[in-house]
Amino acid sequence: MKTYLLSILKTFKKNFLRFLSLVLIILVGICFVTGVGGITPKVENSFEDYYSQYNVADLIIKSKATTGFSDDDLDKVKADSQVKDAISLTSIDTTISDEESRIYVYDFDSSINKLELLEGSLPDEADEIAIEESSATIKKRALGDTVSYMGMDFEVTGIVKNPLMYSKDCDASITNTDESLSLVMYLNADKNVLPLPKTDIFVDLKNPDSYKYFTQDYLDYVDKEKDSLKKLSGFSSEDVSYLGLSENKSYEILKNLGEKVNVIAAIFPAFFIVVVALVVLTTMTRMIDEERSLIGCYSSLGYSKAKIRFKYLTFGLISSLIGIASGITTGIYLLPNLIYPAFGNVLILPTITKTVSYLTGLISSIGMLAATLIVTLLVTNKSLKETPASLLLPLAPKPGKKILLERIPFIWKHLKFKYKSAIRNIFRYQGRLWMVIISVLGSSALVMAGLGIYDVSGAVLDIDGIKVNLTSTLQPIALIVIFFAMALSVLVLFNLTNMNIGERQKEIATLKVLGYKTLEVDSYVFREIFAMSLMGIILGIPTGLGLLYFIFKYLDFGSIADIKWSSYLLAFVISLSFIGIVDLLLSRKIHKIDMNDSLKSVE
């Protein structure tokens, strides 16, 4: 048992670079999936906490009559079994000094839709007001400023924030829907002397199932209560309108932004995971194939198939678990916290929530772990089907055969030997060729897609007639996609090239013995990697465009025509530059190959 355990440790030591690259590739993939999948929950949970803290109104009933609501009307609403509490207040849109304005006569002691005091103090006299904080449309005013209305001068004593108003492009005026409000003022209901009717009833629902504000269950619950209140109160639809959060401008903008980000969060991670899973498959397959003679030794010495499987499952399991644990831990905190401020250019953001979301990462991790273990089992079982005697013999070299280019004499005869050799090697090992092409294709497609999203992020989104500029929100996400695609591309190429060099040590040592210089040996190996990677890049850019077409279709904005020509060139250059980086990182490994050890006969 001690010898067996030592052999497992030696496997990790011998394949340390392979182990490390596997951990990092899984880490990058899971970190991206977890992080991008957690952006919308991070934003929505922050507003969820904010709504709960200030007990946002679930429903607003607005009177269309000039007389407004009576106390009896309020009592009818309170009589509903699902109504926890309700208050009546005044909300009137008007014009003050040529500005589109809204006046609230507010009960500051009410527990429903509490105002957040940002500066100063709440009004305590009839001639005092609080005003909504400034935004893209609301004019900035200071404490002590005066606002004149109906022959009275009102002094600004406080700056407040209404939990129903957090879009930087404030609500449109009801009297002039083409203009946004530039002034929102609050008078103390207890001190009010203006003859204004009660126009609104703010309703706080019981919500017994604790539905979260941004879920469809919550919206359905509110809609159901609208119908109940219509029947109970007897209010005619001609006399009143019922407005839930889904009719609130700020809520609608946030929910739509979240849905757009969720499209990216659904499509990109799937692509990432496919690339990562493919690399894991390649790595484990090659490692077990390389150790077939060792597996033959274990079988000859009487080790059970279960023990042999356990050794390789341990390698795959530990590398996956380390990568997954690191990826989820990094992803739930890093990306959502980095992207959260980007929503601040469209919305007035509350304090970021401490609640984390890891569901997307967890689901992907389970799939990744299962794929690793299944692949390892399948490859190990394939070797274990052979007899110990056949496993102890090296695999016979793949027979050479003419490739298509060799059948075109006027081209083939004019090629130098080094190019003929490289072309033959590339197409001789079809499995290796397709693994490199598909892996590089996936990474290049992600880079192209990230650049495309960056280009179209300046588009203006129409949300129920509300124009929202997505530049500030989508550009950071696009940069994150590009960065992670670049990191994945480097790691994938490093892993595949490292395995390629490991498999060809005897071939490389032979070249050294024959007198090939260091640069010539490097060129011999990296020329093939470059050619295969180039094929992947050429196929990856149109694949990235196809991915973008799919994304734009579901985002409902942007088009392929909006992508700048420079992005095509940049995607090609970025992907190509990674090949050079990997070549530099691994050239030292070629130089360190020992000719004597590598050329020793296996027999």
mmCIF file with all atom_site columns, C-alpha atoms in Angstrom, residues 175-316:
data_model
loop_
_atom_site.group_PDB
_atom_site.id
_atom_site.type_symbol
_atom_site.label_atom_id
_atom_site.label_alt_id
_atom_site.label_comp_id
_atom_site.label_asym_id
_atom_site.label_entity_id
_atom_site.label_seq_id
_atom_site.pdbx_PDB_ins_code
_atom_site.Cartn_x
_atom_site.Cartn_y
_atom_site.Cartn_z
_atom_site.occupancy
_atom_site.B_iso_or_equiv
_atom_site.pdbx_formal_charge
_atom_site.auth_seq_id
_atom_site.auth_comp_id
_atom_site.auth_asym_id
_atom_site.auth_atom_id
_atom_site.pdbx_PDB_model_num
ATOM 1   C CA . THR A 1 175 ? -48.914 66.014 -17.553 1.00 0.00 ? 175 THR A CA 1
ATOM 2   C CA . ASN A 1 176 ? -46.153 66.045 -20.182 1.00 0.00 ? 176 ASN A CA 1
ATOM 3   C CA . THR A 1 177 ? -44.955 62.501 -20.879 1.00 0.00 ? 177 THR A CA 1
ATOM 4   C CA . ASP A 1 178 ? -42.293 63.724 -23.317 1.00 0.00 ? 178 ASP A CA 1
ATOM 5   C CA . GLU A 1 179 ? -40.410 65.443 -20.471 1.00 0.00 ? 179 GLU A CA 1
ATOM 6   C CA . SER A 1 180 ? -38.699 63.966 -17.411 1.00 0.00 ? 180 SER A CA 1
ATOM 7   C CA . LEU A 1 181 ? -39.235 65.488 -14.002 1.00 0.00 ? 181 LEU A CA 1
ATOM 8   C CA . SER A 1 182 ? -36.617 68.035 -12.954 1.00 0.00 ? 182 SER A CA 1
ATOM 9   C CA . LEU A 1 183 ? -38.013 68.709 -9.455  1.00 0.00 ? 183 LEU A CA 1
ATOM 10  C CA . VAL A 1 184 ? -39.600 66.344 -6.920  1.00 0.00 ? 184 VAL A CA 1
ATOM 11  C CA . MET A 1 185 ? -40.560 67.986 -3.628  1.00 0.00 ? 185 MET A CA 1
ATOM 12  C CA . TYR A 1 186 ? -42.030 66.602 -0.387  1.00 0.00 ? 186 TYR A CA 1
ATOM 13  C CA . LEU A 1 187 ? -44.234 68.527 2.076   1.00 0.00 ? 187 LEU A CA 1
ATOM 14  C CA . ASN A 1 188 ? -45.033 67.358 5.581   1.00 0.00 ? 188 ASN A CA 1
ATOM 15  C CA . ALA A 1 189 ? -48.629 66.012 5.596   1.00 0.00 ? 189 ALA A CA 1
ATOM 16  C CA . ASP A 1 190 ? -49.143 67.047 9.221   1.00 0.00 ? 190 ASP A CA 1
ATOM 17  C CA . LYS A 1 191 ? -48.218 70.692 8.480   1.00 0.00 ? 191 LYS A CA 1
ATOM 18  C CA . ASN A 1 192 ? -49.615 71.042 4.969   1.00 0.00 ? 192 ASN A CA 1
ATOM 19  C CA . VAL A 1 193 ? -51.818 74.080 4.297   1.00 0.00 ? 193 VAL A CA 1
ATOM 20  C CA . LEU A 1 194 ? -52.266 73.603 0.529   1.00 0.00 ? 194 LEU A CA 1
ATOM 21  C CA . PRO A 1 195 ? -55.772 72.493 -0.533  1.00 0.00 ? 195 PRO A CA 1
ATOM 22  C CA . LEU A 1 196 ? -54.688 69.296 -2.270  1.00 0.00 ? 196 LEU A CA 1
ATOM 23  C CA . PRO A 1 197 ? -56.702 66.022 -2.532  1.00 0.00 ? 197 PRO A CA 1
ATOM 24  C CA . LYS A 1 198 ? -55.436 62.543 -1.570  1.00 0.00 ? 198 LYS A CA 1
ATOM 25  C CA . THR A 1 199 ? -54.527 61.203 -4.998  1.00 0.00 ? 199 THR A CA 1
ATOM 26  C CA . ASP A 1 200 ? -52.663 57.990 -4.127  1.00 0.00 ? 200 ASP A CA 1
ATOM 27  C CA . ILE A 1 201 ? -52.998 54.994 -1.842  1.00 0.00 ? 201 ILE A CA 1
ATOM 28  C CA . PHE A 1 202 ? -49.717 53.193 -1.097  1.00 0.00 ? 202 PHE A CA 1
ATOM 29  C CA . VAL A 1 203 ? -50.324 49.518 -0.281  1.00 0.00 ? 203 VAL A CA 1
ATOM 30  C CA . ASP A 1 204 ? -48.045 47.201 1.700   1.00 0.00 ? 204 ASP A CA 1
ATOM 31  C CA . LEU A 1 205 ? -49.006 43.566 0.983   1.00 0.00 ? 205 LEU A CA 1
ATOM 32  C CA . LYS A 1 206 ? -48.494 40.704 3.442   1.00 0.00 ? 206 LYS A CA 1
ATOM 33  C CA . ASN A 1 207 ? -46.615 38.520 0.934   1.00 0.00 ? 207 ASN A CA 1
ATOM 34  C CA . PRO A 1 208 ? -46.987 35.376 3.131   1.00 0.00 ? 208 PRO A CA 1
ATOM 35  C CA . ASP A 1 209 ? -44.721 33.281 0.878   1.00 0.00 ? 209 ASP A CA 1
ATOM 36  C CA . SER A 1 210 ? -41.932 35.901 1.049   1.00 0.00 ? 210 SER A CA 1
ATOM 37  C CA . TYR A 1 211 ? -41.598 36.189 -2.711  1.00 0.00 ? 211 TYR A CA 1
ATOM 38  C CA . LYS A 1 212 ? -38.566 38.220 -3.769  1.00 0.00 ? 212 LYS A CA 1
ATOM 39  C CA . TYR A 1 213 ? -39.318 41.489 -5.544  1.00 0.00 ? 213 TYR A CA 1
ATOM 40  C CA . PHE A 1 214 ? -37.613 40.573 -8.830  1.00 0.00 ? 214 PHE A CA 1
ATOM 41  C CA . THR A 1 215 ? -39.227 37.172 -9.295  1.00 0.00 ? 215 THR A CA 1
ATOM 42  C CA . GLN A 1 216 ? -42.161 36.311 -11.510 1.00 0.00 ? 216 GLN A CA 1
ATOM 43  C CA . ASP A 1 217 ? -43.914 34.771 -8.483  1.00 0.00 ? 217 ASP A CA 1
ATOM 44  C CA . TYR A 1 218 ? -43.931 38.188 -6.800  1.00 0.00 ? 218 TYR A CA 1
ATOM 45  C CA . LEU A 1 219 ? -45.304 39.929 -9.891  1.00 0.00 ? 219 LEU A CA 1
ATOM 46  C CA . ASP A 1 220 ? -48.018 37.286 -10.259 1.00 0.00 ? 220 ASP A CA 1
ATOM 47  C CA . TYR A 1 221 ? -48.916 37.688 -6.580  1.00 0.00 ? 221 TYR A CA 1
ATOM 48  C CA . VAL A 1 222 ? -49.288 41.476 -6.972  1.00 0.00 ? 222 VAL A CA 1
ATOM 49  C CA . ASP A 1 223 ? -51.387 41.053 -10.136 1.00 0.00 ? 223 ASP A CA 1
ATOM 50  C CA . LYS A 1 224 ? -53.688 38.680 -8.273  1.00 0.00 ? 224 LYS A CA 1
ATOM 51  C CA . GLU A 1 225 ? -54.099 41.243 -5.478  1.00 0.00 ? 225 GLU A CA 1
ATOM 52  C CA . LYS A 1 226 ? -54.936 43.939 -8.005  1.00 0.00 ? 226 LYS A CA 1
ATOM 53  C CA . ASP A 1 227 ? -57.910 41.867 -9.132  1.00 0.00 ? 227 ASP A CA 1
ATOM 54  C CA . SER A 1 228 ? -58.921 41.211 -5.517  1.00 0.00 ? 228 SER A CA 1
ATOM 55  C CA . LEU A 1 229 ? -58.796 44.925 -4.620  1.00 0.00 ? 229 LEU A CA 1
ATOM 56  C CA . LYS A 1 230 ? -60.800 45.878 -7.696  1.00 0.00 ? 230 LYS A CA 1
ATOM 57  C CA . LYS A 1 231 ? -63.634 43.594 -6.567  1.00 0.00 ? 231 LYS A CA 1
ATOM 58  C CA . LEU A 1 232 ? -63.450 44.498 -2.879  1.00 0.00 ? 232 LEU A CA 1
ATOM 59  C CA . SER A 1 233 ? -63.104 48.279 -3.155  1.00 0.00 ? 233 SER A CA 1
ATOM 60  C CA . GLY A 1 234 ? -65.606 48.721 -5.955  1.00 0.00 ? 234 GLY A CA 1
ATOM 61  C CA . PHE A 1 235 ? -63.305 51.221 -7.652  1.00 0.00 ? 235 PHE A CA 1
ATOM 62  C CA . SER A 1 236 ? -63.995 51.443 -11.375 1.00 0.00 ? 236 SER A CA 1
ATOM 63  C CA . SER A 1 237 ? -61.052 51.174 -13.767 1.00 0.00 ? 237 SER A CA 1
ATOM 64  C CA . GLU A 1 238 ? -62.261 54.491 -15.152 1.00 0.00 ? 238 GLU A CA 1
ATOM 65  C CA . ASP A 1 239 ? -61.774 56.092 -11.721 1.00 0.00 ? 239 ASP A CA 1
ATOM 66  C CA . VAL A 1 240 ? -58.460 54.561 -10.579 1.00 0.00 ? 240 VAL A CA 1
ATOM 67  C CA . SER A 1 241 ? -55.364 52.822 -11.918 1.00 0.00 ? 241 SER A CA 1
ATOM 68  C CA . TYR A 1 242 ? -53.393 50.099 -10.141 1.00 0.00 ? 242 TYR A CA 1
ATOM 69  C CA . LEU A 1 243 ? -49.610 50.319 -10.432 1.00 0.00 ? 243 LEU A CA 1
ATOM 70  C CA . GLY A 1 244 ? -47.302 47.576 -9.201  1.00 0.00 ? 244 GLY A CA 1
ATOM 71  C CA . LEU A 1 245 ? -43.508 47.616 -9.307  1.00 0.00 ? 245 LEU A CA 1
ATOM 72  C CA . SER A 1 246 ? -43.657 46.262 -12.861 1.00 0.00 ? 246 SER A CA 1
ATOM 73  C CA . GLU A 1 247 ? -45.164 49.643 -13.878 1.00 0.00 ? 247 GLU A CA 1
ATOM 74  C CA . ASN A 1 248 ? -42.404 51.539 -12.066 1.00 0.00 ? 248 ASN A CA 1
ATOM 75  C CA . LYS A 1 249 ? -39.824 53.034 -14.448 1.00 0.00 ? 249 LYS A CA 1
ATOM 76  C CA . SER A 1 250 ? -36.774 52.371 -12.275 1.00 0.00 ? 250 SER A CA 1
ATOM 77  C CA . TYR A 1 251 ? -37.822 48.786 -11.542 1.00 0.00 ? 251 TYR A CA 1
ATOM 78  C CA . GLU A 1 252 ? -38.497 48.119 -15.223 1.00 0.00 ? 252 GLU A CA 1
ATOM 79  C CA . ILE A 1 253 ? -35.082 49.457 -16.283 1.00 0.00 ? 253 ILE A CA 1
ATOM 80  C CA . LEU A 1 254 ? -33.282 47.353 -13.673 1.00 0.00 ? 254 LEU A CA 1
ATOM 81  C CA . LYS A 1 255 ? -35.232 44.198 -14.547 1.00 0.00 ? 255 LYS A CA 1
ATOM 82  C CA . ASN A 1 256 ? -34.547 44.626 -18.269 1.00 0.00 ? 256 ASN A CA 1
ATOM 83  C CA . LEU A 1 257 ? -30.860 45.293 -17.696 1.00 0.00 ? 257 LEU A CA 1
ATOM 84  C CA . GLY A 1 258 ? -30.708 42.167 -15.559 1.00 0.00 ? 258 GLY A CA 1
ATOM 85  C CA . GLU A 1 259 ? -32.355 40.134 -18.300 1.00 0.00 ? 259 GLU A CA 1
ATOM 86  C CA . LYS A 1 260 ? -29.831 41.399 -20.875 1.00 0.00 ? 260 LYS A CA 1
ATOM 87  C CA . VAL A 1 261 ? -26.910 40.472 -18.631 1.00 0.00 ? 261 VAL A CA 1
ATOM 88  C CA . ASN A 1 262 ? -28.528 37.079 -17.993 1.00 0.00 ? 262 ASN A CA 1
ATOM 89  C CA . VAL A 1 263 ? -28.477 36.358 -21.738 1.00 0.00 ? 263 VAL A CA 1
ATOM 90  C CA . ILE A 1 264 ? -24.714 36.873 -21.714 1.00 0.00 ? 264 ILE A CA 1
ATOM 91  C CA . ALA A 1 265 ? -24.492 34.901 -18.477 1.00 0.00 ? 265 ALA A CA 1
ATOM 92  C CA . ALA A 1 266 ? -26.293 31.972 -20.106 1.00 0.00 ? 266 ALA A CA 1
ATOM 93  C CA . ILE A 1 267 ? -24.525 31.849 -23.488 1.00 0.00 ? 267 ILE A CA 1
ATOM 94  C CA . PHE A 1 268 ? -20.879 32.668 -22.742 1.00 0.00 ? 268 PHE A CA 1
ATOM 95  C CA . PRO A 1 269 ? -20.429 30.296 -19.781 1.00 0.00 ? 269 PRO A CA 1
ATOM 96  C CA . ALA A 1 270 ? -21.782 27.391 -21.835 1.00 0.00 ? 270 ALA A CA 1
ATOM 97  C CA . PHE A 1 271 ? -19.131 28.100 -24.466 1.00 0.00 ? 271 PHE A CA 1
ATOM 98  C CA . PHE A 1 272 ? -16.419 28.437 -21.811 1.00 0.00 ? 272 PHE A CA 1
ATOM 99  C CA . ILE A 1 273 ? -17.347 25.139 -20.188 1.00 0.00 ? 273 ILE A CA 1
ATOM 100 C CA . VAL A 1 274 ? -17.293 23.287 -23.539 1.00 0.00 ? 274 VAL A CA 1
ATOM 101 C CA . VAL A 1 275 ? -13.740 24.513 -24.212 1.00 0.00 ? 275 VAL A CA 1
ATOM 102 C CA . VAL A 1 276 ? -12.584 23.663 -20.681 1.00 0.00 ? 276 VAL A CA 1
ATOM 103 C CA . ALA A 1 277 ? -14.204 20.209 -20.791 1.00 0.00 ? 277 ALA A CA 1
ATOM 104 C CA . LEU A 1 278 ? -12.504 19.495 -24.110 1.00 0.00 ? 278 LEU A CA 1
ATOM 105 C CA . VAL A 1 279 ? -9.088  20.376 -22.703 1.00 0.00 ? 279 VAL A CA 1
ATOM 106 C CA . VAL A 1 280 ? -9.715  18.203 -19.631 1.00 0.00 ? 280 VAL A CA 1
ATOM 107 C CA . LEU A 1 281 ? -10.654 15.331 -21.939 1.00 0.00 ? 281 LEU A CA 1
ATOM 108 C CA . THR A 1 282 ? -7.457  15.768 -23.972 1.00 0.00 ? 282 THR A CA 1
ATOM 109 C CA . THR A 1 283 ? -5.236  16.062 -20.895 1.00 0.00 ? 283 THR A CA 1
ATOM 110 C CA . MET A 1 284 ? -6.521  12.977 -19.118 1.00 0.00 ? 284 MET A CA 1
ATOM 111 C CA . THR A 1 285 ? -6.562  10.905 -22.333 1.00 0.00 ? 285 THR A CA 1
ATOM 112 C CA . ARG A 1 286 ? -2.952  11.698 -23.153 1.00 0.00 ? 286 ARG A CA 1
ATOM 113 C CA . MET A 1 287 ? -1.712  11.214 -19.615 1.00 0.00 ? 287 MET A CA 1
ATOM 114 C CA . ILE A 1 288 ? -3.217  7.730  -19.330 1.00 0.00 ? 288 ILE A CA 1
ATOM 115 C CA . ASP A 1 289 ? -1.982  6.788  -22.811 1.00 0.00 ? 289 ASP A CA 1
ATOM 116 C CA . GLU A 1 290 ? 1.543   7.853  -21.824 1.00 0.00 ? 290 GLU A CA 1
ATOM 117 C CA . GLU A 1 291 ? 1.427   5.648  -18.721 1.00 0.00 ? 291 GLU A CA 1
ATOM 118 C CA . ARG A 1 292 ? 0.118   2.517  -20.440 1.00 0.00 ? 292 ARG A CA 1
ATOM 119 C CA . SER A 1 293 ? 3.352   0.644  -19.668 1.00 0.00 ? 293 SER A CA 1
ATOM 120 C CA . LEU A 1 294 ? 3.005   1.592  -15.992 1.00 0.00 ? 294 LEU A CA 1
ATOM 121 C CA . ILE A 1 295 ? -0.580  0.343  -16.034 1.00 0.00 ? 295 ILE A CA 1
ATOM 122 C CA . GLY A 1 296 ? 0.784   -2.894 -17.516 1.00 0.00 ? 296 GLY A CA 1
ATOM 123 C CA . CYS A 1 297 ? 3.252   -3.146 -14.599 1.00 0.00 ? 297 CYS A CA 1
ATOM 124 C CA . TYR A 1 298 ? 0.451   -2.666 -12.059 1.00 0.00 ? 298 TYR A CA 1
ATOM 125 C CA . SER A 1 299 ? -1.614  -5.387 -13.746 1.00 0.00 ? 299 SER A CA 1
ATOM 126 C CA . SER A 1 300 ? 1.372   -7.757 -13.847 1.00 0.00 ? 300 SER A CA 1
ATOM 127 C CA . LEU A 1 301 ? 2.043   -7.182 -10.139 1.00 0.00 ? 301 LEU A CA 1
ATOM 128 C CA . GLY A 1 302 ? -1.546  -8.104 -9.275  1.00 0.00 ? 302 GLY A CA 1
ATOM 129 C CA . TYR A 1 303 ? -3.029  -4.682 -8.612  1.00 0.00 ? 303 TYR A CA 1
ATOM 130 C CA . SER A 1 304 ? -6.796  -4.739 -9.050  1.00 0.00 ? 304 SER A CA 1
ATOM 131 C CA . LYS A 1 305 ? -8.460  -2.712 -11.793 1.00 0.00 ? 305 LYS A CA 1
ATOM 132 C CA . ALA A 1 306 ? -10.198 -0.656 -9.100  1.00 0.00 ? 306 ALA A CA 1
ATOM 133 C CA . LYS A 1 307 ? -6.835  0.418  -7.626  1.00 0.00 ? 307 LYS A CA 1
ATOM 134 C CA . ILE A 1 308 ? -5.482  1.361  -11.029 1.00 0.00 ? 308 ILE A CA 1
ATOM 135 C CA . ARG A 1 309 ? -8.616  3.367  -11.800 1.00 0.00 ? 309 ARG A CA 1
ATOM 136 C CA . PHE A 1 310 ? -8.414  5.047  -8.393  1.00 0.00 ? 310 PHE A CA 1
ATOM 137 C CA . LYS A 1 311 ? -4.916  6.383  -9.132  1.00 0.00 ? 311 LYS A CA 1
ATOM 138 C CA . TYR A 1 312 ? -6.038  8.320  -12.223 1.00 0.00 ? 312 TYR A CA 1
ATOM 139 C CA . LEU A 1 313 ? -9.389  9.260  -10.765 1.00 0.00 ? 313 LEU A CA 1
ATOM 140 C CA . THR A 1 314 ? -7.472  10.796 -7.846  1.00 0.00 ? 314 THR A CA 1
ATOM 141 C CA . PHE A 1 315 ? -5.406  12.911 -10.264 1.00 0.00 ? 315 PHE A CA 1
ATOM 142 C CA . GLY A 1 316 ? -8.515  14.121 -12.116 1.00 0.00 ? 316 GLY A CA 1
#
